mmCIF file of C-alpha atoms in Angstrom:
data_model
loop_
_atom_site.group_PDB
_atom_site.id
_atom_site.type_symbol
_atom_site.label_atom_id
_atom_site.label_comp_id
_atom_site.label_asym_id
_atom_site.label_seq_id
_atom_site.Cartn_x
_atom_site.Cartn_y
_atom_site.Cartn_z
ATOM 1 C CA UNK A 14 29.793 -45.463 -9.934
ATOM 2 C CA UNK A 15 28.722 -42.670 -7.427
ATOM 3 C CA UNK A 16 27.912 -39.208 -9.310
ATOM 4 C CA UNK A 17 29.785 -36.242 -8.177
ATOM 5 C CA UNK A 18 26.486 -34.789 -7.320
ATOM 6 C CA UNK A 19 25.692 -37.679 -4.989
ATOM 7 C CA UNK A 20 29.066 -37.314 -3.335
ATOM 8 C CA UNK A 21 28.804 -33.296 -3.069
ATOM 9 C CA UNK A 22 24.828 -33.938 -1.867
ATOM 10 C CA UNK A 23 26.810 -36.301 1.135
ATOM 11 C CA UNK A 24 29.117 -33.849 2.115
ATOM 12 C CA UNK A 25 26.700 -31.423 2.765
ATOM 13 C CA UNK A 26 24.698 -33.859 4.477
ATOM 14 C CA UNK A 27 27.326 -34.020 6.892
ATOM 15 C CA UNK A 28 28.403 -30.104 7.143
ATOM 16 C CA UNK A 29 24.636 -29.323 7.899
ATOM 17 C CA UNK A 30 24.425 -32.594 10.303
ATOM 18 C CA UNK A 31 27.372 -30.423 12.388
ATOM 19 C CA UNK A 32 25.232 -26.993 11.849
ATOM 20 C CA UNK A 33 22.167 -28.403 13.098
ATOM 21 C CA UNK A 34 23.308 -30.535 15.816
ATOM 22 C CA UNK A 35 25.296 -26.954 17.219
ATOM 23 C CA UNK A 36 22.168 -24.891 16.910
ATOM 24 C CA UNK A 37 20.046 -27.398 18.903
ATOM 25 C CA UNK A 38 22.851 -28.448 21.050
ATOM 26 C CA UNK A 39 26.479 -27.352 21.594
ATOM 27 C CA UNK A 40 29.891 -27.989 19.302
ATOM 28 C CA UNK A 41 30.814 -30.888 20.949
ATOM 29 C CA UNK A 42 27.430 -32.690 20.321
ATOM 30 C CA UNK A 43 27.733 -31.514 16.454
ATOM 31 C CA UNK A 44 31.313 -32.696 16.160
ATOM 32 C CA UNK A 45 30.383 -36.120 17.118
ATOM 33 C CA UNK A 46 27.052 -36.363 15.309
ATOM 34 C CA UNK A 47 28.876 -34.909 11.756
ATOM 35 C CA UNK A 48 31.292 -38.213 12.683
ATOM 36 C CA UNK A 49 28.288 -40.717 13.020
ATOM 37 C CA UNK A 50 26.596 -39.258 10.234
ATOM 38 C CA UNK A 51 29.782 -39.757 7.990
ATOM 39 C CA UNK A 52 30.129 -42.867 8.414
ATOM 40 C CA UNK A 53 26.609 -44.668 9.145
ATOM 41 C CA UNK A 54 27.042 -47.688 6.741
ATOM 42 C CA UNK A 55 23.820 -46.920 5.387
ATOM 43 C CA UNK A 56 24.238 -43.570 3.940
ATOM 44 C CA UNK A 57 27.934 -45.023 2.749
ATOM 45 C CA UNK A 58 25.866 -47.917 0.894
ATOM 46 C CA UNK A 59 23.305 -45.839 -0.742
ATOM 47 C CA UNK A 60 26.016 -43.693 -2.121
ATOM 48 C CA UNK A 61 26.662 -45.930 -4.975
ATOM 49 C CA UNK A 62 22.846 -46.891 -6.019
ATOM 50 C CA UNK A 63 20.533 -45.672 -7.953
ATOM 51 C CA UNK A 64 18.604 -44.691 -4.637
ATOM 52 C CA UNK A 65 16.921 -41.013 -4.185
ATOM 53 C CA UNK A 66 17.856 -41.010 -0.422
ATOM 54 C CA UNK A 67 20.974 -39.331 -0.430
ATOM 55 C CA UNK A 68 19.609 -35.921 -1.995
ATOM 56 C CA UNK A 69 16.107 -36.861 0.068
ATOM 57 C CA UNK A 70 18.173 -36.651 3.074
ATOM 58 C CA UNK A 71 19.778 -33.787 2.178
ATOM 59 C CA UNK A 72 16.746 -31.786 1.244
ATOM 60 C CA UNK A 73 14.974 -33.069 4.746
ATOM 61 C CA UNK A 74 17.853 -31.686 6.965
ATOM 62 C CA UNK A 75 18.087 -28.281 5.054
ATOM 63 C CA UNK A 76 14.411 -28.259 5.923
ATOM 64 C CA UNK A 77 15.383 -28.917 9.401
ATOM 65 C CA UNK A 78 18.053 -26.576 9.636
ATOM 66 C CA UNK A 79 15.885 -23.459 8.395
ATOM 67 C CA UNK A 80 13.257 -24.565 10.508
ATOM 68 C CA UNK A 81 15.169 -24.302 13.869
ATOM 69 C CA UNK A 82 17.040 -21.491 12.958
ATOM 70 C CA UNK A 83 13.483 -19.651 12.462
ATOM 71 C CA UNK A 84 12.023 -21.034 15.166
ATOM 72 C CA UNK A 85 14.724 -19.617 17.326
ATOM 73 C CA UNK A 86 14.975 -16.430 15.691
ATOM 74 C CA UNK A 87 11.666 -15.541 14.455
ATOM 75 C CA UNK A 88 12.618 -12.292 12.794
ATOM 76 C CA UNK A 89 14.247 -14.743 9.881
ATOM 77 C CA UNK A 90 11.617 -14.124 7.204
ATOM 78 C CA UNK A 91 13.755 -15.617 4.686
ATOM 79 C CA UNK A 92 14.534 -18.678 6.171
ATOM 80 C CA UNK A 93 11.085 -19.278 6.590
ATOM 81 C CA UNK A 94 10.824 -19.376 3.310
ATOM 82 C CA UNK A 95 13.332 -21.806 2.546
ATOM 83 C CA UNK A 96 11.728 -24.282 5.301
ATOM 84 C CA UNK A 97 8.938 -24.424 2.863
ATOM 85 C CA UNK A 98 10.814 -24.809 -0.233
ATOM 86 C CA UNK A 99 13.190 -27.723 1.146
ATOM 87 C CA UNK A 100 10.221 -29.580 2.168
ATOM 88 C CA UNK A 101 8.505 -29.211 -0.869
ATOM 89 C CA UNK A 102 11.662 -30.649 -2.599
ATOM 90 C CA UNK A 103 12.018 -33.260 0.055
ATOM 91 C CA UNK A 104 8.247 -34.360 -0.918
ATOM 92 C CA UNK A 105 9.035 -34.263 -4.499
ATOM 93 C CA UNK A 106 12.182 -36.741 -3.490
ATOM 94 C CA UNK A 107 9.749 -38.998 -1.634
ATOM 95 C CA UNK A 108 6.354 -38.041 -0.826
ATOM 96 C CA UNK A 109 6.930 -39.894 2.777
ATOM 97 C CA UNK A 110 8.736 -36.869 3.907
ATOM 98 C CA UNK A 111 5.518 -34.948 4.298
ATOM 99 C CA UNK A 112 5.974 -36.830 7.604
ATOM 100 C CA UNK A 113 8.352 -34.011 8.215
ATOM 101 C CA UNK A 114 5.797 -31.342 8.079
ATOM 102 C CA UNK A 115 3.678 -33.085 10.520
ATOM 103 C CA UNK A 116 6.531 -33.147 12.748
ATOM 104 C CA UNK A 117 6.826 -29.499 12.597
ATOM 105 C CA UNK A 118 3.291 -28.856 13.249
ATOM 106 C CA UNK A 119 3.229 -31.351 16.252
ATOM 107 C CA UNK A 120 6.019 -29.703 17.526
ATOM 108 C CA UNK A 121 4.568 -26.071 17.324
ATOM 109 C CA UNK A 122 1.428 -27.077 19.036
ATOM 110 C CA UNK A 123 3.180 -28.769 22.304
ATOM 111 C CA UNK A 124 5.898 -25.835 22.692
ATOM 112 C CA UNK A 125 3.554 -23.085 21.453
ATOM 113 C CA UNK A 126 -0.058 -24.577 21.571
ATOM 114 C CA UNK A 127 -1.773 -22.253 18.860
ATOM 115 C CA UNK A 128 0.539 -19.242 19.199
ATOM 116 C CA UNK A 129 2.121 -20.014 16.040
ATOM 117 C CA UNK A 130 -0.572 -19.499 14.167
ATOM 118 C CA UNK A 131 -0.236 -15.571 14.986
ATOM 119 C CA UNK A 132 3.416 -15.879 13.757
ATOM 120 C CA UNK A 133 3.779 -14.687 9.918
ATOM 121 C CA UNK A 134 6.779 -17.003 9.696
ATOM 122 C CA UNK A 135 4.652 -20.089 9.759
ATOM 123 C CA UNK A 136 2.608 -19.121 7.225
ATOM 124 C CA UNK A 137 5.585 -17.790 5.223
ATOM 125 C CA UNK A 138 6.621 -21.515 5.258
ATOM 126 C CA UNK A 139 3.047 -22.731 4.262
ATOM 127 C CA UNK A 140 3.118 -20.382 1.279
ATOM 128 C CA UNK A 141 6.550 -21.372 -0.083
ATOM 129 C CA UNK A 142 5.501 -25.096 0.297
ATOM 130 C CA UNK A 143 2.259 -24.639 -1.329
ATOM 131 C CA UNK A 144 3.494 -22.503 -4.245
ATOM 132 C CA UNK A 145 6.676 -24.718 -4.968
ATOM 133 C CA UNK A 146 4.174 -27.857 -5.394
ATOM 134 C CA UNK A 147 1.571 -26.063 -7.682
ATOM 135 C CA UNK A 148 3.698 -27.004 -10.918
ATOM 136 C CA UNK A 149 3.370 -30.764 -9.211
ATOM 137 C CA UNK A 150 -0.156 -30.801 -8.719
ATOM 138 C CA UNK A 151 -0.930 -29.197 -12.235
ATOM 139 C CA UNK A 152 1.461 -31.951 -13.949
ATOM 140 C CA UNK A 153 -0.117 -34.716 -11.731
ATOM 141 C CA UNK A 154 -3.782 -33.638 -12.534
ATOM 142 C CA UNK A 155 -3.303 -32.992 -16.410
ATOM 143 C CA UNK A 156 -1.612 -36.535 -17.008
ATOM 144 C CA UNK A 157 -3.634 -38.840 -14.185
ATOM 145 C CA UNK A 158 -6.549 -36.515 -13.529
ATOM 146 C CA UNK A 159 -5.913 -36.529 -9.585
ATOM 147 C CA UNK A 160 -3.773 -34.015 -7.656
ATOM 148 C CA UNK A 161 -2.643 -37.021 -5.480
ATOM 149 C CA UNK A 162 -1.538 -39.692 -8.318
ATOM 150 C CA UNK A 163 1.883 -40.145 -5.546
ATOM 151 C CA UNK A 164 -0.692 -42.095 -3.760
ATOM 152 C CA UNK A 165 -1.406 -44.216 -6.799
ATOM 153 C CA UNK A 166 2.186 -45.079 -7.604
ATOM 154 C CA UNK A 167 2.759 -45.720 -3.765
ATOM 155 C CA UNK A 168 0.182 -48.248 -3.839
ATOM 156 C CA UNK A 169 -1.626 -47.026 -0.826
ATOM 157 C CA UNK A 170 -4.954 -48.010 -1.652
ATOM 158 C CA UNK A 171 -7.696 -50.289 0.101
ATOM 159 C CA UNK A 172 -6.519 -53.208 -0.966
ATOM 160 C CA UNK A 173 -2.940 -52.403 -0.121
ATOM 161 C CA UNK A 174 -3.902 -51.448 3.180
ATOM 162 C CA UNK A 175 -5.777 -55.093 3.907
ATOM 163 C CA UNK A 176 -2.516 -56.688 3.372
ATOM 164 C CA UNK A 177 -0.461 -55.225 5.468
ATOM 165 C CA UNK A 178 0.951 -57.470 8.181
ATOM 166 C CA UNK A 179 0.111 -57.727 11.878
ATOM 167 C CA UNK A 180 0.428 -54.698 13.824
ATOM 168 C CA UNK A 181 3.192 -56.582 16.176
ATOM 169 C CA UNK A 182 5.030 -57.616 12.544
ATOM 170 C CA UNK A 183 5.108 -54.192 11.462
ATOM 171 C CA UNK A 184 6.366 -52.643 14.880
ATOM 172 C CA UNK A 185 9.269 -55.400 15.075
ATOM 173 C CA UNK A 186 10.349 -54.739 11.689
ATOM 174 C CA UNK A 187 10.098 -50.867 11.624
ATOM 175 C CA UNK A 188 11.908 -50.650 15.176
ATOM 176 C CA UNK A 189 14.259 -53.345 14.224
ATOM 177 C CA UNK A 190 15.771 -50.962 11.551
ATOM 178 C CA UNK A 191 17.441 -49.092 14.879
ATOM 179 C CA UNK A 192 19.574 -51.471 15.867
ATOM 180 C CA UNK A 193 20.050 -52.525 12.120
ATOM 181 C CA UNK A 194 21.672 -49.064 11.472
ATOM 182 C CA UNK A 195 23.672 -48.309 14.412
ATOM 183 C CA UNK A 196 25.155 -51.935 14.789
ATOM 184 C CA UNK A 197 26.319 -52.740 18.312
ATOM 185 C CA UNK A 198 28.671 -50.487 19.537
ATOM 186 C CA UNK A 199 26.251 -47.241 18.332
ATOM 187 C CA UNK A 200 23.230 -48.658 19.870
ATOM 188 C CA UNK A 201 24.420 -49.462 23.247
ATOM 189 C CA UNK A 202 25.309 -45.623 23.338
ATOM 190 C CA UNK A 203 22.260 -44.634 21.550
ATOM 191 C CA UNK A 204 20.159 -46.740 24.577
ATOM 192 C CA UNK A 205 22.542 -44.425 26.855
ATOM 193 C CA UNK A 206 22.016 -41.456 24.933
ATOM 194 C CA UNK A 207 17.734 -41.807 25.679
ATOM 195 C CA UNK A 208 18.897 -41.882 29.272
ATOM 196 C CA UNK A 209 19.272 -37.650 28.646
ATOM 197 C CA UNK A 210 15.491 -37.922 27.906
ATOM 198 C CA UNK A 211 14.421 -37.738 31.632
ATOM 199 C CA UNK A 212 15.009 -34.126 31.527
ATOM 200 C CA UNK A 213 11.954 -34.315 29.109
ATOM 201 C CA UNK A 214 9.676 -35.897 31.975
ATOM 202 C CA UNK A 215 10.768 -34.105 35.056
ATOM 203 C CA UNK A 216 11.203 -30.706 33.236
ATOM 204 C CA UNK A 217 8.192 -30.793 31.577
ATOM 205 C CA UNK A 218 7.116 -26.868 32.952
ATOM 206 C CA UNK A 219 10.766 -25.749 31.583
ATOM 207 C CA UNK A 220 10.346 -26.765 27.917
ATOM 208 C CA UNK A 221 6.518 -25.725 27.606
ATOM 209 C CA UNK A 222 7.505 -21.996 28.855
ATOM 210 C CA UNK A 223 10.221 -22.447 25.746
ATOM 211 C CA UNK A 224 13.018 -21.449 27.892
ATOM 212 C CA UNK A 225 15.414 -24.382 27.508
ATOM 213 C CA UNK A 226 16.720 -25.125 23.484
ATOM 214 C CA UNK A 227 17.983 -28.567 24.384
ATOM 215 C CA UNK A 228 15.084 -30.079 25.720
ATOM 216 C CA UNK A 229 12.835 -28.864 22.592
ATOM 217 C CA UNK A 230 15.770 -30.019 20.421
ATOM 218 C CA UNK A 231 15.482 -33.351 22.608
ATOM 219 C CA UNK A 232 11.560 -33.018 21.828
ATOM 220 C CA UNK A 233 11.582 -32.518 18.255
ATOM 221 C CA UNK A 234 14.108 -35.188 17.286
ATOM 222 C CA UNK A 235 11.972 -37.769 19.839
ATOM 223 C CA UNK A 236 8.853 -36.801 17.618
ATOM 224 C CA UNK A 237 10.976 -37.039 14.297
ATOM 225 C CA UNK A 238 11.636 -40.569 15.267
ATOM 226 C CA UNK A 239 8.272 -41.458 16.880
ATOM 227 C CA UNK A 240 6.411 -39.838 13.927
ATOM 228 C CA UNK A 241 8.226 -41.570 11.025
ATOM 229 C CA UNK A 242 8.710 -44.900 12.319
ATOM 230 C CA UNK A 243 4.758 -44.806 13.034
ATOM 231 C CA UNK A 244 3.467 -44.122 9.342
ATOM 232 C CA UNK A 245 5.249 -47.117 8.265
ATOM 233 C CA UNK A 246 3.791 -48.797 11.129
ATOM 234 C CA UNK A 247 0.295 -48.059 10.820
ATOM 235 C CA UNK A 248 -0.261 -46.435 7.374
ATOM 236 C CA UNK A 249 2.032 -49.020 5.449
ATOM 237 C CA UNK A 250 2.599 -51.582 7.513
ATOM 238 C CA UNK A 251 6.078 -52.063 6.319
ATOM 239 C CA UNK A 252 9.423 -50.319 4.815
ATOM 240 C CA UNK A 253 12.737 -50.761 3.217
ATOM 241 C CA UNK A 254 15.372 -49.794 5.279
ATOM 242 C CA UNK A 255 16.234 -46.712 3.014
ATOM 243 C CA UNK A 256 12.685 -45.374 3.271
ATOM 244 C CA UNK A 257 13.365 -44.566 6.713
ATOM 245 C CA UNK A 258 17.036 -43.147 6.861
ATOM 246 C CA UNK A 259 15.856 -39.683 7.311
ATOM 247 C CA UNK A 260 15.911 -40.875 11.067
ATOM 248 C CA UNK A 261 19.961 -41.315 10.975
ATOM 249 C CA UNK A 262 20.172 -37.620 12.263
ATOM 250 C CA UNK A 263 17.955 -38.275 15.671
ATOM 251 C CA UNK A 264 19.833 -41.271 15.952
ATOM 252 C CA UNK A 265 23.141 -40.007 15.404
ATOM 253 C CA UNK A 266 22.114 -37.179 18.259
ATOM 254 C CA UNK A 267 21.424 -39.550 20.872
ATOM 255 C CA UNK A 268 24.479 -41.708 20.213
ATOM 256 C CA UNK A 269 26.478 -38.596 20.466
ATOM 257 C CA UNK A 270 24.425 -37.727 23.715
ATOM 258 C CA UNK A 271 25.361 -41.047 25.156
ATOM 259 C CA UNK A 272 29.153 -40.894 24.064
ATOM 260 C CA UNK A 273 29.382 -37.609 26.381
ATOM 261 C CA UNK A 274 26.950 -39.295 29.094
ATOM 262 C CA UNK A 275 30.195 -41.579 29.288
ATOM 263 C CA UNK A 276 32.853 -39.377 28.904
ATOM 264 C CA UNK A 277 30.904 -36.781 32.022
ATOM 265 C CA UNK A 278 30.976 -39.941 34.249
ATOM 266 C CA UNK A 279 34.535 -41.006 33.769
ATOM 267 C CA UNK A 280 35.741 -37.699 34.186
ATOM 268 C CA UNK A 281 34.797 -37.453 37.752
ATOM 269 C CA UNK A 282 37.841 -39.356 38.311
ATOM 270 C CA UNK A 283 40.276 -38.643 35.659
ATOM 271 C CA UNK A 284 40.193 -36.639 32.440
ATOM 272 C CA UNK A 285 42.709 -37.976 30.838
ATOM 273 C CA UNK A 286 41.327 -41.509 30.534
ATOM 274 C CA UNK A 287 38.124 -39.943 29.784
ATOM 275 C CA UNK A 288 39.095 -38.258 26.708
ATOM 276 C CA UNK A 289 40.938 -41.576 25.707
ATOM 277 C CA UNK A 290 37.869 -43.740 26.498
ATOM 278 C CA UNK A 291 35.733 -41.399 23.883
ATOM 279 C CA UNK A 292 38.031 -41.505 21.382
ATOM 280 C CA UNK A 293 38.504 -45.406 21.516
ATOM 281 C CA UNK A 294 34.798 -45.920 21.711
ATOM 282 C CA UNK A 295 34.404 -43.462 18.387
ATOM 283 C CA UNK A 296 37.029 -45.465 16.797
ATOM 284 C CA UNK A 297 35.113 -48.568 17.253
ATOM 285 C CA UNK A 298 32.139 -47.451 16.441
ATOM 286 C CA UNK A 299 33.294 -46.269 13.099
ATOM 287 C CA UNK A 300 35.485 -49.220 12.623
ATOM 288 C CA UNK A 301 32.360 -51.325 13.057
ATOM 289 C CA UNK A 302 30.138 -49.058 10.627
ATOM 290 C CA UNK A 303 32.671 -49.024 7.960
ATOM 291 C CA UNK A 304 33.011 -52.860 7.859
ATOM 292 C CA UNK A 305 29.700 -53.121 7.718
ATOM 293 C CA UNK A 306 29.655 -51.091 4.625
ATOM 294 C CA UNK A 307 32.398 -52.509 2.945
ATOM 295 C CA UNK A 308 30.878 -55.846 3.256
ATOM 296 C CA UNK A 309 27.099 -55.015 2.277
ATOM 297 C CA UNK A 310 28.692 -52.855 -0.695
ATOM 298 C CA UNK A 311 30.731 -56.222 -1.880
ATOM 299 C CA UNK A 312 28.011 -58.433 -1.235
ATOM 300 C CA UNK A 313 25.243 -56.416 -3.307
ATOM 301 C CA UNK A 314 27.581 -55.070 -5.902
ATOM 302 C CA UNK A 315 26.254 -57.293 -8.708
ATOM 303 C CA UNK A 316 22.568 -57.482 -7.780
ATOM 304 C CA UNK A 317 20.146 -56.268 -10.628
ATOM 305 C CA UNK A 318 23.421 -56.426 -12.907
ATOM 306 C CA UNK A 319 20.796 -58.188 -15.298
ATOM 307 C CA UNK A 320 18.620 -55.073 -15.074
ATOM 308 C CA UNK A 321 21.503 -52.991 -15.979
ATOM 309 C CA UNK A 322 22.983 -55.236 -18.683
ATOM 310 C CA UNK A 323 19.178 -55.554 -20.275
ATOM 311 C CA UNK A 324 19.028 -51.677 -20.233
ATOM 312 C CA UNK A 325 22.309 -51.537 -22.347
ATOM 313 C CA UNK A 326 21.272 -53.929 -24.521
ATOM 314 C CA UNK A 327 17.982 -52.128 -25.145
ATOM 315 C CA UNK A 328 19.664 -49.017 -25.742
ATOM 316 C CA UNK A 329 22.326 -50.565 -28.248
ATOM 317 C CA UNK A 330 19.321 -52.139 -29.869
ATOM 318 C CA UNK A 331 16.950 -49.211 -30.393
ATOM 319 C CA UNK A 332 16.424 -45.499 -31.412
ATOM 320 C CA UNK A 333 16.532 -42.478 -29.632
ATOM 321 C CA UNK A 334 12.466 -42.189 -29.953
ATOM 322 C CA UNK A 335 11.672 -45.588 -28.645
ATOM 323 C CA UNK A 336 10.503 -45.951 -25.497
ATOM 324 C CA UNK A 337 10.356 -49.201 -23.009
ATOM 325 C CA UNK A 338 7.847 -50.704 -20.300
ATOM 326 C CA UNK A 339 9.437 -51.800 -17.517
ATOM 327 C CA UNK A 340 8.822 -51.949 -13.381
ATOM 328 C CA UNK A 341 12.589 -51.515 -12.796
ATOM 329 C CA UNK A 342 11.959 -47.855 -14.070
ATOM 330 C CA UNK A 343 15.042 -45.977 -12.083
ATOM 331 C CA UNK A 344 17.664 -48.222 -13.262
ATOM 332 C CA UNK A 345 16.303 -48.823 -16.814
ATOM 333 C CA UNK A 346 15.706 -44.956 -17.317
ATOM 334 C CA UNK A 347 19.441 -44.458 -16.272
ATOM 335 C CA UNK A 348 21.258 -47.012 -18.151
ATOM 336 C CA UNK A 349 18.616 -46.969 -21.695
ATOM 337 C CA UNK A 350 18.652 -43.536 -22.123
ATOM 338 C CA UNK A 351 15.241 -43.727 -23.545
ATOM 339 C CA UNK A 352 11.651 -43.026 -22.301
ATOM 340 C CA UNK A 353 10.495 -45.705 -19.781
ATOM 341 C CA UNK A 354 6.883 -46.528 -18.500
ATOM 342 C CA UNK A 355 5.796 -48.623 -15.403
ATOM 343 C CA UNK A 356 3.054 -50.483 -15.422
ATOM 344 C CA UNK A 357 2.479 -51.622 -11.932
ATOM 345 C CA UNK A 358 -0.660 -50.559 -11.871
ATOM 346 C CA UNK A 359 -2.034 -52.318 -15.028
ATOM 347 C CA UNK A 360 -4.158 -54.747 -15.722
ATOM 348 C CA UNK A 361 -4.508 -56.778 -19.119
ATOM 349 C CA UNK A 362 -6.780 -53.854 -20.245
ATOM 350 C CA UNK A 363 -4.727 -50.940 -19.136
ATOM 351 C CA UNK A 364 -1.863 -52.663 -20.761
ATOM 352 C CA UNK A 365 -3.238 -53.180 -24.081
ATOM 353 C CA UNK A 366 -4.756 -49.699 -24.212
ATOM 354 C CA UNK A 367 -1.263 -48.198 -22.919
ATOM 355 C CA UNK A 368 0.514 -50.323 -25.657
ATOM 356 C CA UNK A 369 -1.461 -49.158 -28.261
ATOM 357 C CA UNK A 370 -1.004 -45.484 -27.428
ATOM 358 C CA UNK A 371 2.587 -45.276 -26.310
ATOM 359 C CA UNK A 372 4.181 -47.998 -28.702
ATOM 360 C CA UNK A 373 7.103 -49.216 -26.601
ATOM 361 C CA UNK A 374 9.446 -50.910 -28.303
ATOM 362 C CA UNK A 375 10.250 -53.268 -25.585
ATOM 363 C CA UNK A 376 8.684 -54.891 -22.793
ATOM 364 C CA UNK A 377 10.768 -56.069 -19.576
ATOM 365 C CA UNK A 378 9.465 -58.524 -17.362
ATOM 366 C CA UNK A 379 11.376 -59.902 -14.621
ATOM 367 C CA UNK A 380 11.927 -61.386 -10.825
ATOM 368 C CA UNK A 381 13.271 -57.988 -9.464
ATOM 369 C CA UNK A 382 10.024 -56.659 -8.961
ATOM 370 C CA UNK A 383 6.504 -57.394 -8.079
ATOM 371 C CA UNK A 384 4.531 -57.977 -11.275
ATOM 372 C CA UNK A 385 0.856 -57.872 -11.354
ATOM 373 C CA UNK A 386 -0.231 -61.680 -12.346
ATOM 374 C CA UNK A 387 -2.322 -60.788 -14.904
ATOM 375 C CA UNK A 388 1.170 -59.606 -17.203
ATOM 376 C CA UNK A 389 2.327 -62.980 -17.296
ATOM 377 C CA UNK A 390 -0.992 -64.380 -18.102
ATOM 378 C CA UNK A 391 -1.699 -61.855 -21.290
ATOM 379 C CA UNK A 392 2.000 -62.236 -22.427
ATOM 380 C CA UNK A 393 1.384 -65.702 -22.462
ATOM 381 C CA UNK A 394 -1.808 -65.518 -24.764
ATOM 382 C CA UNK A 395 -0.450 -63.593 -26.886
ATOM 383 C CA UNK A 396 2.653 -64.873 -27.917
ATOM 384 C CA UNK A 397 2.445 -63.600 -31.031
ATOM 385 C CA UNK A 398 2.816 -59.940 -30.168
ATOM 386 C CA UNK A 399 5.505 -60.709 -27.360
ATOM 387 C CA UNK A 400 8.564 -61.540 -29.045
ATOM 388 C CA UNK A 401 11.625 -62.505 -26.470
ATOM 389 C CA UNK A 402 14.758 -61.467 -27.677
ATOM 390 C CA UNK A 403 17.208 -61.055 -24.520
ATOM 391 C CA UNK A 404 16.819 -63.208 -21.513
ATOM 392 C CA UNK A 405 19.176 -63.051 -18.302
ATOM 393 C CA UNK A 406 19.511 -66.205 -15.887
ATOM 394 C CA UNK A 407 20.833 -66.816 -12.668
ATOM 395 C CA UNK A 408 23.605 -68.904 -13.730
ATOM 396 C CA UNK A 409 25.913 -70.586 -16.414
ATOM 397 C CA UNK A 410 23.110 -73.358 -16.621
ATOM 398 C CA UNK A 411 20.499 -70.891 -18.019
ATOM 399 C CA UNK A 412 18.364 -71.737 -14.970
ATOM 400 C CA UNK A 413 16.292 -69.987 -13.621
ATOM 401 C CA UNK A 414 15.274 -67.108 -15.651
ATOM 402 C CA UNK A 415 15.545 -63.898 -14.065
ATOM 403 C CA UNK A 416 14.166 -61.488 -16.282
ATOM 404 C CA UNK A 417 13.112 -61.390 -20.295
ATOM 405 C CA UNK A 418 13.356 -58.946 -22.795
ATOM 406 C CA UNK A 419 10.189 -58.811 -25.179
ATOM 407 C CA UNK A 420 10.117 -56.896 -28.319
ATOM 408 C CA UNK A 421 6.602 -55.857 -29.159
ATOM 409 C CA UNK A 422 4.977 -56.610 -32.410
ATOM 410 C CA UNK A 423 2.794 -54.304 -34.074
#
């Protein structure tokens, strides 16, 4: 069930996509961009999932909106403050959004060289970002003895880096998400929209002198796509589709520009036909996106249902003060309404230590998340301590087992 907060957030995403596109370009591109953003199947699909991406997109686009307003109207100090605050909220929602901060920085270096260092708005934004993150860093150090616990939680380690897939595989996967998001018609329009980037090359002297807002907008959106994909290609090596959802806005921008290129070409011969073609293309593209959304929502509606059922069962068979060890953290904490801890980084020793310390009532093992191999071995060697009390299977014949709930004996 989609929560009212998520629905409201999605409406704000569409609204600020319109406002941001209007500031960057014009009302025509803004209107088309807001329509495309509103029908992207990836966004519609995630509205009904226990994912943070809807809020992530909202905070990200708010940060870009206030950055762009501050960039084009340097006297707005309060907007610079909001850039830092919403960038911090984006980071707290998902740490990978700090890529946006590097996008801001690289964009300013390219367009202003080092002049932005003399601009007080830049330092106001940096200060707001730092101050907003202080509570998180304090909490991280108190609980994990490091200010950068998010790196451990995200499995950014030397071992994880060594296990990255080959570079060409990463490039193919990450850039493959562009046609995956856009589907066929919007992909064609996106490619046509990229043709407008020729101005960035032949007009390099213009955007270096900061006198063409549209060129600067194109530059920013291109940098955003490239840097976002590059992080996952070169640093993490792979990504789920929802991890790179922030690039939906620049994708929508170039789809819109492609649509207007088609419109302007046809308009040279007949205005009415140009309007009809644009409306039809937008309608067909919308239909394709909504059809994709409907299919995948129906296909995925029962995925992780065993995790949900297990969490509800543990809620009904535990007390308020009880806790749970599981790797399906967000689903379990949502449905069980209990304290939940993850053991993704534990080995046999740390698992035993944390069980003794936190006294969880249940431990959940399943096929839905990658589990440390030592965990299964530890459970098997200590059967007297882990009593299976509930199990969920793939079919009525109870084969294979998908999830087991163990009650821990003390």
